């Protein structure tokens, strides 16, 4: 599969425990995480930041404790998915906000799965917020901030050389499997999984692995005990839309997730 190594970060790394490791050298810094090399060339160390961004980084801020929440939640859900046959890049979490992962070449696509109409889908199509989508909608977006992460058709994927039809089908099938597992799991938590984005990478053997993270940053989550369209929000939309109580929402999601065994 055609993939790429992320470009070097332009901004200096923030101080964090991983930076104190003399073996760890920064490989890449994104909006939410920093990747460090380790003494094993096939293993990277991911540091989860408290930084928050929205609207293609036009809005910036900090969510206290976000890094630890997202790291812990991602580990728990990756373990859940692995137990259900979905391969991931997770190895372990040596600290509360760091994750050791297998080195992969990231596929430059965001794979978005939508169970209920919300966010940009409503804005771009006129669908009413909360409209159920059956079957779930799977979309592919180019990972390119300069171009605004555009939505791609399968023909555009082919023309751009990003994935073959067989590879697109594999990504779609893996995304739908993840959706099935996570939708059932979150339902047990009293949470509705509205939509979410996934990223995938290819390891040294050519195997496709689920990568990045699964967290309130990457999922749209609604509290099933709330009917109010603002109070039910338990994800980064609280930051995007200035709804307040962002940290409390993240912590509540984590508590519910960790209360469920893998």
PDB file of C-alpha atoms in Angstrom:
ATOM      1  CA  UNK A   1       0.000   0.000   0.000  1.00  0.00           C
ATOM      2  CA  UNK A   2       1.262   3.450  -0.834  1.00  0.00           C
ATOM      3  CA  UNK A   3       2.008   5.270   2.398  1.00  0.00           C
ATOM      4  CA  UNK A   4       4.258   7.966   3.739  1.00  0.00           C
ATOM      5  CA  UNK A   5       6.481   8.857   6.632  1.00  0.00           C
ATOM      6  CA  UNK A   6       5.145  11.977   8.417  1.00  0.00           C
ATOM      7  CA  UNK A   7       7.154  15.163   7.820  1.00  0.00           C
ATOM      8  CA  UNK A   8       9.338  16.519  10.576  1.00  0.00           C
ATOM      9  CA  UNK A   9       7.514  18.839  12.954  1.00  0.00           C
ATOM     10  CA  UNK A  10       8.118  22.564  12.630  1.00  0.00           C
ATOM     11  CA  UNK A  11       7.530  23.407  16.284  1.00  0.00           C
ATOM     12  CA  UNK A  12       9.918  22.396  19.080  1.00  0.00           C
ATOM     13  CA  UNK A  13       8.706  19.597  21.324  1.00  0.00           C
ATOM     14  CA  UNK A  14       6.958  20.538  24.514  1.00  0.00           C
ATOM     15  CA  UNK A  15       8.596  19.391  27.719  1.00  0.00           C
ATOM     16  CA  UNK A  16       7.342  15.974  28.737  1.00  0.00           C
ATOM     17  CA  UNK A  17       8.571  12.779  30.421  1.00  0.00           C
ATOM     18  CA  UNK A  18       9.387  11.134  27.103  1.00  0.00           C
ATOM     19  CA  UNK A  19      11.763  13.944  26.183  1.00  0.00           C
ATOM     20  CA  UNK A  20      13.848  13.144  29.247  1.00  0.00           C
ATOM     21  CA  UNK A  21      14.693   9.712  27.853  1.00  0.00           C
ATOM     22  CA  UNK A  22      18.156  10.046  26.294  1.00  0.00           C
ATOM     23  CA  UNK A  23      17.332   7.253  23.850  1.00  0.00           C
ATOM     24  CA  UNK A  24      14.151   8.908  22.621  1.00  0.00           C
ATOM     25  CA  UNK A  25      14.568  11.319  19.721  1.00  0.00           C
ATOM     26  CA  UNK A  26      11.568  13.156  18.340  1.00  0.00           C
ATOM     27  CA  UNK A  27      10.430  11.792  15.003  1.00  0.00           C
ATOM     28  CA  UNK A  28       7.226  13.756  14.523  1.00  0.00           C
ATOM     29  CA  UNK A  29       4.987  16.215  16.339  1.00  0.00           C
ATOM     30  CA  UNK A  30       1.327  16.548  15.489  1.00  0.00           C
ATOM     31  CA  UNK A  31      -1.489  18.563  17.006  1.00  0.00           C
ATOM     32  CA  UNK A  32      -2.239  16.000  19.737  1.00  0.00           C
ATOM     33  CA  UNK A  33       0.783  13.709  20.007  1.00  0.00           C
ATOM     34  CA  UNK A  34       4.561  13.501  19.702  1.00  0.00           C
ATOM     35  CA  UNK A  35       6.343  10.428  18.356  1.00  0.00           C
ATOM     36  CA  UNK A  36       9.787   9.485  19.643  1.00  0.00           C
ATOM     37  CA  UNK A  37      12.255   6.924  18.396  1.00  0.00           C
ATOM     38  CA  UNK A  38      13.423   4.255  20.853  1.00  0.00           C
ATOM     39  CA  UNK A  39      16.415   1.922  20.982  1.00  0.00           C
ATOM     40  CA  UNK A  40      14.350  -0.501  18.886  1.00  0.00           C
ATOM     41  CA  UNK A  41      13.915   0.809  15.311  1.00  0.00           C
ATOM     42  CA  UNK A  42      10.596  -1.042  15.001  1.00  0.00           C
ATOM     43  CA  UNK A  43       9.116   0.600  18.124  1.00  0.00           C
ATOM     44  CA  UNK A  44       8.060   4.210  18.679  1.00  0.00           C
ATOM     45  CA  UNK A  45       7.004   6.014  21.845  1.00  0.00           C
ATOM     46  CA  UNK A  46       3.868   8.169  21.554  1.00  0.00           C
ATOM     47  CA  UNK A  47       3.401  11.052  23.995  1.00  0.00           C
ATOM     48  CA  UNK A  48      -0.206  12.258  24.318  1.00  0.00           C
ATOM     49  CA  UNK A  49      -0.443  16.028  24.773  1.00  0.00           C
ATOM     50  CA  UNK A  50      -3.067  18.122  26.563  1.00  0.00           C
ATOM     51  CA  UNK A  51      -3.157  20.484  23.573  1.00  0.00           C
ATOM     52  CA  UNK A  52      -6.525  20.800  21.833  1.00  0.00           C
ATOM     53  CA  UNK A  53      -7.291  22.073  18.348  1.00  0.00           C
ATOM     54  CA  UNK A  54     -10.407  22.398  16.207  1.00  0.00           C
ATOM     55  CA  UNK A  55     -11.418  23.665  12.785  1.00  0.00           C
ATOM     56  CA  UNK A  56      -8.135  22.588  11.170  1.00  0.00           C
ATOM     57  CA  UNK A  57      -6.125  24.103  14.063  1.00  0.00           C
ATOM     58  CA  UNK A  58      -7.771  27.527  13.720  1.00  0.00           C
ATOM     59  CA  UNK A  59      -8.963  27.145  17.316  1.00  0.00           C
ATOM     60  CA  UNK A  60      -6.372  26.149  19.898  1.00  0.00           C
ATOM     61  CA  UNK A  61      -6.457  25.512  23.613  1.00  0.00           C
ATOM     62  CA  UNK A  62      -5.630  23.072  26.383  1.00  0.00           C
ATOM     63  CA  UNK A  63      -7.774  20.398  28.009  1.00  0.00           C
ATOM     64  CA  UNK A  64      -6.262  19.525  31.372  1.00  0.00           C
ATOM     65  CA  UNK A  65      -5.611  15.794  31.693  1.00  0.00           C
ATOM     66  CA  UNK A  66      -6.573  15.085  28.082  1.00  0.00           C
ATOM     67  CA  UNK A  67      -3.325  13.296  27.307  1.00  0.00           C
ATOM     68  CA  UNK A  68      -3.782  10.781  30.103  1.00  0.00           C
ATOM     69  CA  UNK A  69      -7.460  10.235  29.272  1.00  0.00           C
ATOM     70  CA  UNK A  70      -6.797   9.640  25.589  1.00  0.00           C
ATOM     71  CA  UNK A  71      -3.832   7.357  26.257  1.00  0.00           C
ATOM     72  CA  UNK A  72      -5.707   5.202  28.776  1.00  0.00           C
ATOM     73  CA  UNK A  73      -8.864   5.032  26.678  1.00  0.00           C
ATOM     74  CA  UNK A  74      -6.952   4.189  23.497  1.00  0.00           C
ATOM     75  CA  UNK A  75      -5.097   1.386  25.235  1.00  0.00           C
ATOM     76  CA  UNK A  76      -8.317  -0.105  26.600  1.00  0.00           C
ATOM     77  CA  UNK A  77     -10.138   0.062  23.274  1.00  0.00           C
ATOM     78  CA  UNK A  78      -7.168  -1.211  21.265  1.00  0.00           C
ATOM     79  CA  UNK A  79      -7.034  -4.235  23.603  1.00  0.00           C
ATOM     80  CA  UNK A  80     -10.763  -4.722  23.085  1.00  0.00           C
ATOM     81  CA  UNK A  81     -10.409  -4.582  19.307  1.00  0.00           C
ATOM     82  CA  UNK A  82      -7.415  -6.924  19.270  1.00  0.00           C
ATOM     83  CA  UNK A  83      -9.465  -9.447  21.245  1.00  0.00           C
ATOM     84  CA  UNK A  84     -12.061  -9.167  18.462  1.00  0.00           C
ATOM     85  CA  UNK A  85      -9.533  -9.796  15.697  1.00  0.00           C
ATOM     86  CA  UNK A  86      -8.631  -6.227  14.706  1.00  0.00           C
ATOM     87  CA  UNK A  87      -4.814  -5.803  14.613  1.00  0.00           C
ATOM     88  CA  UNK A  88      -3.448  -2.558  16.101  1.00  0.00           C
ATOM     89  CA  UNK A  89      -0.076  -0.901  16.563  1.00  0.00           C
ATOM     90  CA  UNK A  90      -0.318  -0.979  20.388  1.00  0.00           C
ATOM     91  CA  UNK A  91       2.423  -2.631  22.443  1.00  0.00           C
ATOM     92  CA  UNK A  92       1.914  -1.183  25.930  1.00  0.00           C
ATOM     93  CA  UNK A  93       1.735   2.038  27.969  1.00  0.00           C
ATOM     94  CA  UNK A  94       4.853   2.561  30.116  1.00  0.00           C
ATOM     95  CA  UNK A  95       3.412   5.725  31.726  1.00  0.00           C
ATOM     96  CA  UNK A  96      -0.007   7.340  32.037  1.00  0.00           C
ATOM     97  CA  UNK A  97       0.428   9.498  28.927  1.00  0.00           C
ATOM     98  CA  UNK A  98       2.840   7.472  26.776  1.00  0.00           C
ATOM     99  CA  UNK A  99       2.196   4.485  24.544  1.00  0.00           C
ATOM    100  CA  UNK A 100       4.720   2.195  22.919  1.00  0.00           C
ATOM    101  CA  UNK A 101       3.621   1.295  19.402  1.00  0.00           C
ATOM    102  CA  UNK A 102       4.856  -0.678  16.433  1.00  0.00           C
ATOM    103  CA  UNK A 103       6.393   1.523  13.757  1.00  0.00           C
ATOM    104  CA  UNK A 104       4.149   1.815  10.720  1.00  0.00           C
ATOM    105  CA  UNK A 105       3.984   3.903   7.576  1.00  0.00           C
ATOM    106  CA  UNK A 106       0.768   5.847   7.994  1.00  0.00           C
ATOM    107  CA  UNK A 107      -1.742   5.646   5.160  1.00  0.00           C
ATOM    108  CA  UNK A 108      -2.488   9.327   4.381  1.00  0.00           C
ATOM    109  CA  UNK A 109      -6.225   8.904   4.852  1.00  0.00           C
ATOM    110  CA  UNK A 110      -8.709   9.508   7.631  1.00  0.00           C
ATOM    111  CA  UNK A 111     -11.386   6.818   7.516  1.00  0.00           C
ATOM    112  CA  UNK A 112     -14.595   8.200   9.013  1.00  0.00           C
ATOM    113  CA  UNK A 113     -17.527   6.017  10.033  1.00  0.00           C
ATOM    114  CA  UNK A 114     -20.887   7.683  10.701  1.00  0.00           C
ATOM    115  CA  UNK A 115     -23.808   6.009  12.469  1.00  0.00           C
ATOM    116  CA  UNK A 116     -25.849   9.180  13.021  1.00  0.00           C
ATOM    117  CA  UNK A 117     -25.834  12.430  11.051  1.00  0.00           C
ATOM    118  CA  UNK A 118     -23.910  15.157  12.876  1.00  0.00           C
ATOM    119  CA  UNK A 119     -21.202  17.748  12.354  1.00  0.00           C
ATOM    120  CA  UNK A 120     -19.954  18.370   8.817  1.00  0.00           C
ATOM    121  CA  UNK A 121     -22.333  15.804   7.314  1.00  0.00           C
ATOM    122  CA  UNK A 122     -25.311  17.917   8.412  1.00  0.00           C
ATOM    123  CA  UNK A 123     -23.624  21.139   7.337  1.00  0.00           C
ATOM    124  CA  UNK A 124     -22.755  19.834   3.871  1.00  0.00           C
ATOM    125  CA  UNK A 125     -25.888  17.816   3.073  1.00  0.00           C
ATOM    126  CA  UNK A 126     -28.731  19.418   5.009  1.00  0.00           C
ATOM    127  CA  UNK A 127     -29.470  16.166   6.839  1.00  0.00           C
ATOM    128  CA  UNK A 128     -31.109  16.812  10.189  1.00  0.00           C
ATOM    129  CA  UNK A 129     -28.922  16.357  13.255  1.00  0.00           C
ATOM    130  CA  UNK A 130     -29.543  12.942  14.751  1.00  0.00           C
ATOM    131  CA  UNK A 131     -30.729  11.227  11.560  1.00  0.00           C
ATOM    132  CA  UNK A 132     -29.849   7.500  11.833  1.00  0.00           C
ATOM    133  CA  UNK A 133     -27.655   6.179   9.029  1.00  0.00           C
ATOM    134  CA  UNK A 134     -28.295   2.555   8.105  1.00  0.00           C
ATOM    135  CA  UNK A 135     -26.053   1.068   6.940  1.00  0.00           C
ATOM    136  CA  UNK A 136     -23.293   3.187   8.487  1.00  0.00           C
ATOM    137  CA  UNK A 137     -21.607   5.673   6.158  1.00  0.00           C
ATOM    138  CA  UNK A 138     -17.877   5.159   5.504  1.00  0.00           C
ATOM    139  CA  UNK A 139     -15.920   8.126   4.121  1.00  0.00           C
ATOM    140  CA  UNK A 140     -12.300   8.754   3.171  1.00  0.00           C
ATOM    141  CA  UNK A 141     -10.580  12.090   3.759  1.00  0.00           C
ATOM    142  CA  UNK A 142      -7.103  13.102   2.628  1.00  0.00           C
ATOM    143  CA  UNK A 143      -4.782  13.836   5.561  1.00  0.00           C
ATOM    144  CA  UNK A 144      -3.584  17.225   4.367  1.00  0.00           C
ATOM    145  CA  UNK A 145      -4.165  20.328   6.503  1.00  0.00           C
ATOM    146  CA  UNK A 146      -3.091  22.673   3.700  1.00  0.00           C
ATOM    147  CA  UNK A 147      -5.892  21.336   1.491  1.00  0.00           C
ATOM    148  CA  UNK A 148      -8.414  21.231   4.331  1.00  0.00           C
ATOM    149  CA  UNK A 149      -8.536  17.417   4.603  1.00  0.00           C
ATOM    150  CA  UNK A 150     -10.895  17.043   1.611  1.00  0.00           C
ATOM    151  CA  UNK A 151     -13.418  14.248   1.173  1.00  0.00           C
ATOM    152  CA  UNK A 152     -12.249  11.822  -1.529  1.00  0.00           C
ATOM    153  CA  UNK A 153     -14.193   9.551  -3.839  1.00  0.00           C
ATOM    154  CA  UNK A 154     -12.888   6.065  -4.548  1.00  0.00           C
ATOM    155  CA  UNK A 155     -11.974   7.202  -8.070  1.00  0.00           C
ATOM    156  CA  UNK A 156      -9.908  10.047  -6.635  1.00  0.00           C
ATOM    157  CA  UNK A 157      -8.180   7.593  -4.312  1.00  0.00           C
ATOM    158  CA  UNK A 158      -7.246   5.532  -7.358  1.00  0.00           C
ATOM    159  CA  UNK A 159      -6.107   8.512  -9.468  1.00  0.00           C
ATOM    160  CA  UNK A 160      -3.959   9.837  -6.611  1.00  0.00           C
ATOM    161  CA  UNK A 161      -2.363   6.434  -6.084  1.00  0.00           C
ATOM    162  CA  UNK A 162      -3.378   6.353  -2.440  1.00  0.00           C
ATOM    163  CA  UNK A 163      -4.993   2.924  -2.483  1.00  0.00           C
ATOM    164  CA  UNK A 164      -6.097   0.228  -4.898  1.00  0.00           C
ATOM    165  CA  UNK A 165      -9.737  -0.905  -5.017  1.00  0.00           C
ATOM    166  CA  UNK A 166      -8.771  -3.994  -2.990  1.00  0.00           C
ATOM    167  CA  UNK A 167      -7.038  -1.834  -0.375  1.00  0.00           C
ATOM    168  CA  UNK A 168     -10.027   0.508  -0.159  1.00  0.00           C
ATOM    169  CA  UNK A 169     -12.251  -2.495   0.419  1.00  0.00           C
ATOM    170  CA  UNK A 170      -9.924  -3.745   3.160  1.00  0.00           C
ATOM    171  CA  UNK A 171      -9.972  -0.350   4.878  1.00  0.00           C
ATOM    172  CA  UNK A 172     -13.759  -0.235   4.622  1.00  0.00           C
ATOM    173  CA  UNK A 173     -14.182  -3.732   6.059  1.00  0.00           C
ATOM    174  CA  UNK A 174     -11.810  -3.044   8.960  1.00  0.00           C
ATOM    175  CA  UNK A 175     -13.536   0.264   9.721  1.00  0.00           C
ATOM    176  CA  UNK A 176     -16.964  -1.377   9.777  1.00  0.00           C
ATOM    177  CA  UNK A 177     -15.668  -4.149  12.037  1.00  0.00           C
ATOM    178  CA  UNK A 178     -14.271  -1.526  14.418  1.00  0.00           C
ATOM    179  CA  UNK A 179     -17.627   0.236  14.321  1.00  0.00           C
ATOM    180  CA  UNK A 180     -19.506  -2.934  15.195  1.00  0.00           C
ATOM    181  CA  UNK A 181     -17.276  -3.686  18.175  1.00  0.00           C
ATOM    182  CA  UNK A 182     -17.142  -0.119  19.487  1.00  0.00           C
ATOM    183  CA  UNK A 183     -20.863   0.584  19.011  1.00  0.00           C
ATOM    184  CA  UNK A 184     -21.758  -2.454  21.124  1.00  0.00           C
ATOM    185  CA  UNK A 185     -19.124  -1.582  23.727  1.00  0.00           C
ATOM    186  CA  UNK A 186     -20.154   2.072  24.085  1.00  0.00           C
ATOM    187  CA  UNK A 187     -23.788   1.058  24.298  1.00  0.00           C
ATOM    188  CA  UNK A 188     -22.856  -0.973  27.382  1.00  0.00           C
ATOM    189  CA  UNK A 189     -21.314   2.235  28.732  1.00  0.00           C
ATOM    190  CA  UNK A 190     -24.569   4.144  28.223  1.00  0.00           C
ATOM    191  CA  UNK A 191     -22.974   6.079  25.364  1.00  0.00           C
ATOM    192  CA  UNK A 192     -24.024   6.367  21.722  1.00  0.00           C
ATOM    193  CA  UNK A 193     -21.180   6.221  19.205  1.00  0.00           C
ATOM    194  CA  UNK A 194     -22.328   8.837  16.703  1.00  0.00           C
ATOM    195  CA  UNK A 195     -19.281   8.863  14.442  1.00  0.00           C
ATOM    196  CA  UNK A 196     -15.488   8.562  14.622  1.00  0.00           C
ATOM    197  CA  UNK A 197     -12.308   8.703  12.553  1.00  0.00           C
ATOM    198  CA  UNK A 198      -9.634   6.062  12.226  1.00  0.00           C
ATOM    199  CA  UNK A 199      -6.095   6.030  10.903  1.00  0.00           C
ATOM    200  CA  UNK A 200      -4.240   2.990   9.611  1.00  0.00           C
ATOM    201  CA  UNK A 201      -0.619   2.133   8.962  1.00  0.00           C
ATOM    202  CA  UNK A 202       1.401  -0.567   7.247  1.00  0.00           C
ATOM    203  CA  UNK A 203       4.105  -2.379   9.216  1.00  0.00           C
ATOM    204  CA  UNK A 204       7.379  -3.777   7.896  1.00  0.00           C
ATOM    205  CA  UNK A 205       5.698  -6.977   6.739  1.00  0.00           C
ATOM    206  CA  UNK A 206       3.041  -5.129   4.752  1.00  0.00           C
ATOM    207  CA  UNK A 207       0.286  -5.815   7.296  1.00  0.00           C
ATOM    208  CA  UNK A 208      -2.394  -3.172   7.767  1.00  0.00           C
ATOM    209  CA  UNK A 209      -2.750  -2.105  11.413  1.00  0.00           C
ATOM    210  CA  UNK A 210      -5.156   0.223  13.179  1.00  0.00           C
ATOM    211  CA  UNK A 211      -3.043   3.136  14.455  1.00  0.00           C
ATOM    212  CA  UNK A 212      -3.292   6.602  16.031  1.00  0.00           C
ATOM    213  CA  UNK A 213      -5.878   6.689  18.873  1.00  0.00           C
ATOM    214  CA  UNK A 214      -9.538   6.166  19.796  1.00  0.00           C
ATOM    215  CA  UNK A 215     -10.680   8.826  22.246  1.00  0.00           C
ATOM    216  CA  UNK A 216     -13.097  11.731  22.816  1.00  0.00           C
ATOM    217  CA  UNK A 217     -10.803  13.621  20.429  1.00  0.00           C
ATOM    218  CA  UNK A 218     -11.578  11.252  17.558  1.00  0.00           C
ATOM    219  CA  UNK A 219     -15.118  10.073  18.396  1.00  0.00           C
ATOM    220  CA  UNK A 220     -18.430  11.889  18.653  1.00  0.00           C
ATOM    221  CA  UNK A 221     -20.075  10.465  21.796  1.00  0.00           C
ATOM    222  CA  UNK A 222     -23.535  11.181  23.236  1.00  0.00           C
ATOM    223  CA  UNK A 223     -24.691  10.399  26.765  1.00  0.00           C
ATOM    224  CA  UNK A 224     -27.752   8.164  26.457  1.00  0.00           C
ATOM    225  CA  UNK A 225     -29.129   9.491  29.754  1.00  0.00           C
ATOM    226  CA  UNK A 226     -29.376  13.027  28.349  1.00  0.00           C
ATOM    227  CA  UNK A 227     -31.804  14.246  25.685  1.00  0.00           C
ATOM    228  CA  UNK A 228     -30.651  17.867  25.585  1.00  0.00           C
ATOM    229  CA  UNK A 229     -28.496  18.312  22.450  1.00  0.00           C
ATOM    230  CA  UNK A 230     -25.812  20.190  24.391  1.00  0.00           C
ATOM    231  CA  UNK A 231     -25.750  18.330  27.717  1.00  0.00           C
ATOM    232  CA  UNK A 232     -25.485  14.939  25.996  1.00  0.00           C
ATOM    233  CA  UNK A 233     -22.162  15.814  24.300  1.00  0.00           C
ATOM    234  CA  UNK A 234     -19.210  13.929  25.836  1.00  0.00           C
ATOM    235  CA  UNK A 235     -16.459  14.594  23.279  1.00  0.00           C
ATOM    236  CA  UNK A 236     -14.332  17.326  21.709  1.00  0.00           C
ATOM    237  CA  UNK A 237     -17.466  19.054  20.448  1.00  0.00           C
ATOM    238  CA  UNK A 238     -17.635  20.547  23.952  1.00  0.00           C
ATOM    239  CA  UNK A 239     -14.361  22.332  23.105  1.00  0.00           C
ATOM    240  CA  UNK A 240     -15.303  23.117  19.502  1.00  0.00           C
ATOM    241  CA  UNK A 241     -18.642  24.637  20.445  1.00  0.00           C
ATOM    242  CA  UNK A 242     -17.621  26.252  23.754  1.00  0.00           C
ATOM    243  CA  UNK A 243     -20.072  24.116  25.736  1.00  0.00           C
ATOM    244  CA  UNK A 244     -17.900  24.062  28.863  1.00  0.00           C
ATOM    245  CA  UNK A 245     -17.106  21.193  31.257  1.00  0.00           C
ATOM    246  CA  UNK A 246     -14.742  19.676  28.709  1.00  0.00           C
ATOM    247  CA  UNK A 247     -12.411  18.035  31.237  1.00  0.00           C
ATOM    248  CA  UNK A 248     -15.343  16.566  33.179  1.00  0.00           C
ATOM    249  CA  UNK A 249     -16.819  15.043  30.012  1.00  0.00           C
ATOM    250  CA  UNK A 250     -13.507  13.405  29.064  1.00  0.00           C
ATOM    251  CA  UNK A 251     -13.088  12.006  32.568  1.00  0.00           C
ATOM    252  CA  UNK A 252     -16.639  10.651  32.594  1.00  0.00           C
ATOM    253  CA  UNK A 253     -16.098   8.856  29.298  1.00  0.00           C
ATOM    254  CA  UNK A 254     -12.870   7.309  30.591  1.00  0.00           C
ATOM    255  CA  UNK A 255     -14.506   6.140  33.814  1.00  0.00           C
ATOM    256  CA  UNK A 256     -17.305   4.439  31.905  1.00  0.00           C
ATOM    257  CA  UNK A 257     -14.882   2.827  29.452  1.00  0.00           C
ATOM    258  CA  UNK A 258     -12.533   1.478  32.116  1.00  0.00           C
ATOM    259  CA  UNK A 259     -15.494   0.110  34.095  1.00  0.00           C
ATOM    260  CA  UNK A 260     -16.103  -2.341  31.251  1.00  0.00           C
ATOM    261  CA  UNK A 261     -13.718  -5.276  31.022  1.00  0.00           C
ATOM    262  CA  UNK A 262     -12.116  -6.189  27.709  1.00  0.00           C
TER     263      UNK A 262
END
